[in-house]
XYZ file of C-alpha atoms in Angstrom:
310
model
C 14.756 -14.916 18.461
C 13.759 -13.358 15.136
C 11.309 -15.471 13.139
C 11.867 -16.424 9.515
C 9.439 -16.870 6.628
C 9.772 -19.653 4.072
C 8.401 -18.428 0.733
C 7.497 -21.342 -1.524
C 6.129 -20.966 -5.081
C 4.072 -24.138 -4.693
C 2.878 -23.064 -1.248
C 1.739 -19.719 -2.640
C -0.202 -21.320 -5.491
C -1.913 -23.725 -3.096
C -2.810 -20.727 -0.951
C -4.400 -19.014 -3.962
C -6.429 -22.150 -4.655
C -7.560 -22.231 -1.029
C -8.487 -18.535 -1.075
C -10.520 -19.095 -4.239
C -12.424 -21.931 -2.593
C -13.088 -20.058 0.643
C -14.229 -16.938 -1.190
C -16.460 -19.048 -3.417
C -18.057 -20.679 -0.368
C -18.565 -17.285 1.271
C -20.028 -15.563 -1.794
C -22.060 -18.484 -3.137
C -20.122 -18.762 -6.400
C -18.512 -22.154 -5.712
C -20.724 -24.608 -7.541
C -19.759 -28.256 -7.819
C -17.889 -27.795 -11.095
C -15.790 -24.959 -9.627
C -14.915 -26.932 -6.481
C -13.997 -30.071 -8.437
C -11.877 -27.972 -10.813
C -9.964 -26.493 -7.877
C -9.345 -29.927 -6.334
C -8.143 -31.298 -9.674
C -5.893 -28.298 -10.203
C -4.406 -28.685 -6.723
C -3.539 -32.292 -7.548
C -1.959 -31.157 -10.810
C 0.112 -28.507 -9.059
C 1.322 -31.026 -6.502
C 2.300 -33.440 -9.282
C 4.079 -30.837 -11.466
C 7.817 -31.577 -11.092
C 9.015 -28.010 -11.715
C 6.794 -26.855 -8.844
C 7.194 -29.859 -6.554
C 10.982 -29.565 -6.622
C 11.286 -25.775 -6.750
C 13.226 -24.411 -3.794
C 11.590 -21.718 -1.739
C 13.320 -18.742 -0.162
C 13.851 -18.281 3.549
C 13.719 -14.593 4.418
C 14.064 -12.668 7.672
C 11.467 -9.984 8.423
C 12.665 -6.503 9.267
C 16.229 -6.875 7.995
C 15.822 -4.273 5.237
C 14.372 -0.795 5.715
C 12.092 1.410 3.646
C 14.941 3.802 2.810
C 16.792 1.093 0.909
C 13.674 -0.146 -0.852
C 12.690 3.346 -2.026
C 16.249 4.021 -3.154
C 15.805 1.104 -5.530
C 12.216 2.024 -6.494
C 12.770 5.731 -7.177
C 13.806 5.475 -10.866
C 10.864 3.155 -11.666
C 8.113 4.317 -9.309
C 6.284 6.438 -11.890
C 6.439 3.809 -14.627
C 3.060 2.668 -16.018
C 1.533 -0.443 -14.572
C 1.712 0.227 -10.813
C -1.614 -1.431 -10.119
C -2.099 -0.080 -6.617
C -1.586 3.518 -7.767
C -3.930 2.989 -10.707
C -6.684 1.991 -8.277
C -5.887 4.505 -5.504
C -5.239 7.687 -7.445
C -8.693 8.350 -8.968
C -10.359 8.057 -5.559
C -7.912 10.443 -3.867
C -8.195 12.946 -6.709
C -11.981 12.857 -6.565
C -11.788 13.863 -2.900
C -9.197 16.583 -3.582
C -11.399 18.007 -6.344
C -14.051 18.802 -3.737
C -11.805 20.624 -1.244
C -11.383 24.400 -1.013
C -8.111 25.660 -2.478
C -5.577 26.789 0.129
C -2.290 25.591 1.612
C -1.532 21.887 1.463
C 1.026 19.359 2.658
C 1.812 16.203 0.731
C 3.275 14.044 3.510
C 5.426 11.156 2.241
C 5.085 12.778 -1.185
C 7.414 10.345 -2.958
C 7.961 11.471 -6.527
C 5.289 14.142 -6.157
C 2.306 12.662 -7.996
C -0.276 14.084 -5.557
C 1.855 17.187 -5.021
C 1.578 17.918 -8.736
C -2.193 17.474 -8.692
C -2.624 19.762 -5.677
C -0.416 22.319 -7.414
C -2.554 22.115 -10.563
C -5.678 22.706 -8.475
C -4.151 25.941 -7.201
C -2.977 24.964 -3.727
C 0.234 26.334 -2.247
C 1.892 22.978 -1.646
C 4.764 21.695 0.463
C 6.117 18.178 -0.065
C 7.831 16.107 2.622
C 9.491 12.712 2.257
C 12.206 10.717 4.016
C 13.747 9.387 0.786
C 16.254 11.725 -0.907
C 16.029 9.644 -4.084
C 12.247 10.021 -4.305
C 12.513 13.734 -3.489
C 15.008 14.212 -6.311
C 12.386 12.961 -8.744
C 9.748 15.230 -7.197
C 12.013 18.292 -7.501
C 12.651 17.518 -11.162
C 8.906 17.332 -11.755
C 8.021 20.465 -9.739
C 11.002 22.851 -9.507
C 8.855 25.673 -8.107
C 7.468 23.665 -5.156
C 9.139 23.505 -1.734
C 10.226 19.985 -0.767
C 11.800 18.916 2.530
C 13.532 15.707 3.583
C 11.925 14.783 6.886
C 10.240 11.998 8.821
C 6.463 11.843 9.267
C 6.954 11.955 13.035
C 8.670 15.377 12.832
C 7.099 17.475 10.086
C 9.023 20.703 9.357
C 5.920 22.901 9.652
C 4.537 25.036 12.491
C 1.235 24.379 14.241
C -1.951 25.181 12.289
C 0.031 25.686 9.068
C -2.074 24.063 6.322
C -5.651 23.531 5.211
C -5.124 20.080 3.713
C -2.806 17.144 4.412
C -2.468 14.235 1.984
C -0.586 11.054 2.893
C -0.654 8.362 0.215
C 0.422 4.700 0.451
C 2.965 5.369 3.189
C 1.490 4.498 6.578
C 2.100 0.803 5.964
C 5.749 1.604 6.815
C 4.857 3.222 10.171
C 4.785 0.943 13.257
C 2.233 3.086 15.125
C -0.430 5.298 13.599
C -1.199 7.575 16.542
C 2.076 9.610 16.638
C 1.935 10.291 12.892
C -1.744 11.236 12.861
C -1.014 13.513 15.827
C 1.568 15.315 13.689
C -0.953 15.666 10.877
C -3.494 17.114 13.316
C -0.858 19.471 14.708
C -0.053 21.083 11.351
C -3.702 21.176 10.239
C -5.796 24.240 10.904
C -9.113 23.616 12.692
C -11.622 22.586 10.055
C -8.810 21.361 7.780
C -8.907 18.156 5.760
C -6.796 14.995 5.983
C -6.823 12.524 3.077
C -5.078 9.190 3.650
C -4.642 6.185 1.396
C -2.999 2.973 2.513
C -2.574 -0.627 1.423
C -5.596 -2.719 2.411
C -5.187 -5.393 5.053
C -6.470 -8.047 2.637
C -3.612 -7.367 0.200
C -1.090 -8.646 2.732
C -2.829 -12.026 2.744
C -3.478 -12.454 -0.976
C -0.165 -10.979 -2.229
C 2.413 -11.490 0.544
C 5.438 -9.210 0.857
C 8.313 -10.271 -1.378
C 11.888 -10.758 -0.194
C 14.234 -7.971 -1.264
C 17.896 -7.916 -2.139
C 20.150 -9.600 0.426
C 20.433 -7.805 3.728
C 23.594 -7.074 5.722
C 24.192 -10.758 6.471
C 23.662 -11.794 2.852
C 20.262 -13.394 3.435
C 17.049 -12.436 1.599
C 15.190 -9.801 3.597
C 11.564 -8.859 4.139
C 10.605 -5.222 4.534
C 8.608 -4.753 7.727
C 5.099 -3.633 6.768
C 2.132 -2.879 8.997
C -1.254 -3.740 7.510
C -4.166 -2.759 9.729
C -7.900 -3.280 10.131
C -10.084 -0.217 9.566
C -10.700 0.065 13.295
C -7.022 0.941 13.867
C -7.319 4.148 11.827
C -10.421 5.172 13.760
C -8.800 4.418 17.117
C -5.882 6.702 16.236
C -7.870 9.482 14.532
C -10.988 10.080 16.635
C -9.211 11.073 19.913
C -7.363 13.772 17.924
C -10.589 15.432 16.806
C -10.397 13.976 13.284
C -13.936 13.354 12.067
C -14.672 10.820 9.322
C -16.231 12.303 6.202
C -15.637 9.363 3.882
C -14.071 5.901 3.770
C -13.691 3.860 0.603
C -12.100 0.505 -0.207
C -11.346 0.554 -3.960
C -11.257 -2.904 -5.495
C -9.295 -4.618 -8.198
C -11.432 -4.519 -11.377
C -12.913 -7.783 -12.600
C -10.823 -9.235 -15.389
C -7.752 -7.169 -14.501
C -5.666 -10.296 -13.954
C -4.484 -11.604 -17.320
C -1.686 -14.079 -16.564
C 0.647 -14.932 -19.416
C 1.408 -18.491 -20.471
C 3.482 -20.395 -17.939
C 7.209 -19.947 -18.552
C 9.677 -22.786 -18.317
C 11.554 -22.865 -16.010
C 10.326 -20.921 -12.980
C 11.853 -17.480 -12.397
C 15.226 -17.750 -10.667
C 14.453 -14.811 -8.358
C 11.688 -14.566 -5.749
C 8.480 -13.508 -7.487
C 4.737 -13.861 -7.036
C 4.278 -13.621 -10.797
C 3.048 -17.207 -10.764
C -0.672 -16.757 -11.314
C -0.463 -18.161 -14.841
C -0.303 -21.616 -13.220
C -3.887 -21.250 -11.949
C -5.645 -18.400 -13.801
C -9.201 -19.383 -12.865
C -8.352 -19.688 -9.173
C -6.355 -16.431 -9.332
C -9.306 -14.540 -10.750
C -11.665 -16.081 -8.204
C -9.372 -15.185 -5.303
C -8.216 -11.718 -6.386
C -10.753 -10.148 -8.752
C -12.813 -7.390 -7.124
C -10.893 -7.705 -3.845
C -10.050 -4.514 -1.887
C -6.597 -3.165 -2.738
C -6.399 0.088 -0.785
C -8.356 2.011 1.806
C -8.917 5.757 1.391
C -9.951 7.960 4.315
C -11.171 11.555 4.316
C -11.111 13.221 7.738
C -11.867 16.791 8.818
C -10.272 18.254 11.923
C -12.768 19.521 14.470
C -13.260 23.221 13.701
C -13.655 24.019 17.414
C -10.286 22.596 18.419
C -8.099 25.037 20.308
C -4.352 24.414 20.267
C -2.366 21.423 18.960
C -3.327 17.891 20.087
C -1.879 16.572 23.310
C 1.118 14.197 23.169
C -0.577 11.907 25.631
């Protein structure tokens, strides 16, 4: 039987308060005044009628796929204010700046933001993505770059084809890392570089996945996402001859959360834009928390032949 998730605005806010308290205990920032303020605010939230009587949303996990979500996102993906990209992109670009110019693959290229940067650096770039809507935006941006619609498990490149592979904010949609990293290792030349960014495991706890538009049965749906501990990337990469050169966990800047005044009434659609109800707790729970993880691997230069499928 498929499980369901009940998404409650009040439940989420209480969770933020709890996360603020636990983080304060762990980091030594929870003095008596802070703890008493959180307890008082929890009581206030529980006694606020618009929150106490707000209906939650019951959503089924895995009843909407990434293709549908990216079809909806494509026209807006490059709009300013995508906080995860704002934090991830400078770190990835800093790594790319230090790599030798050659042939590159932007795997799950989306609208081509990293493709464009690789192209500007002088690489001969190929972009691959499974979303035709995202690829259409990439082709508009870079008409002289080759783009292919393909899955990460079956890259349309021969063995040992590129010097650099970039895969940004996409592996959270992949159930298993090993087959995809094996494909990256297959198309990489020995000594080549793999740069990966992905949503941090902690994000899935502090900002849970939102329900999307109704699925086939008319019920709100949750996109299946796979958030992993750092050890999972190592377990998949090291047997393939991928050697770690760098790992970084960029954090949300302090003071980046500036909730607006609380609206009245609550939003009619599912939204986690509720932090204005508890701004101090929100900052304590979310400020300077890891948002993404960025890996830089190099494929063993002594490798002979593509990696085994075993």
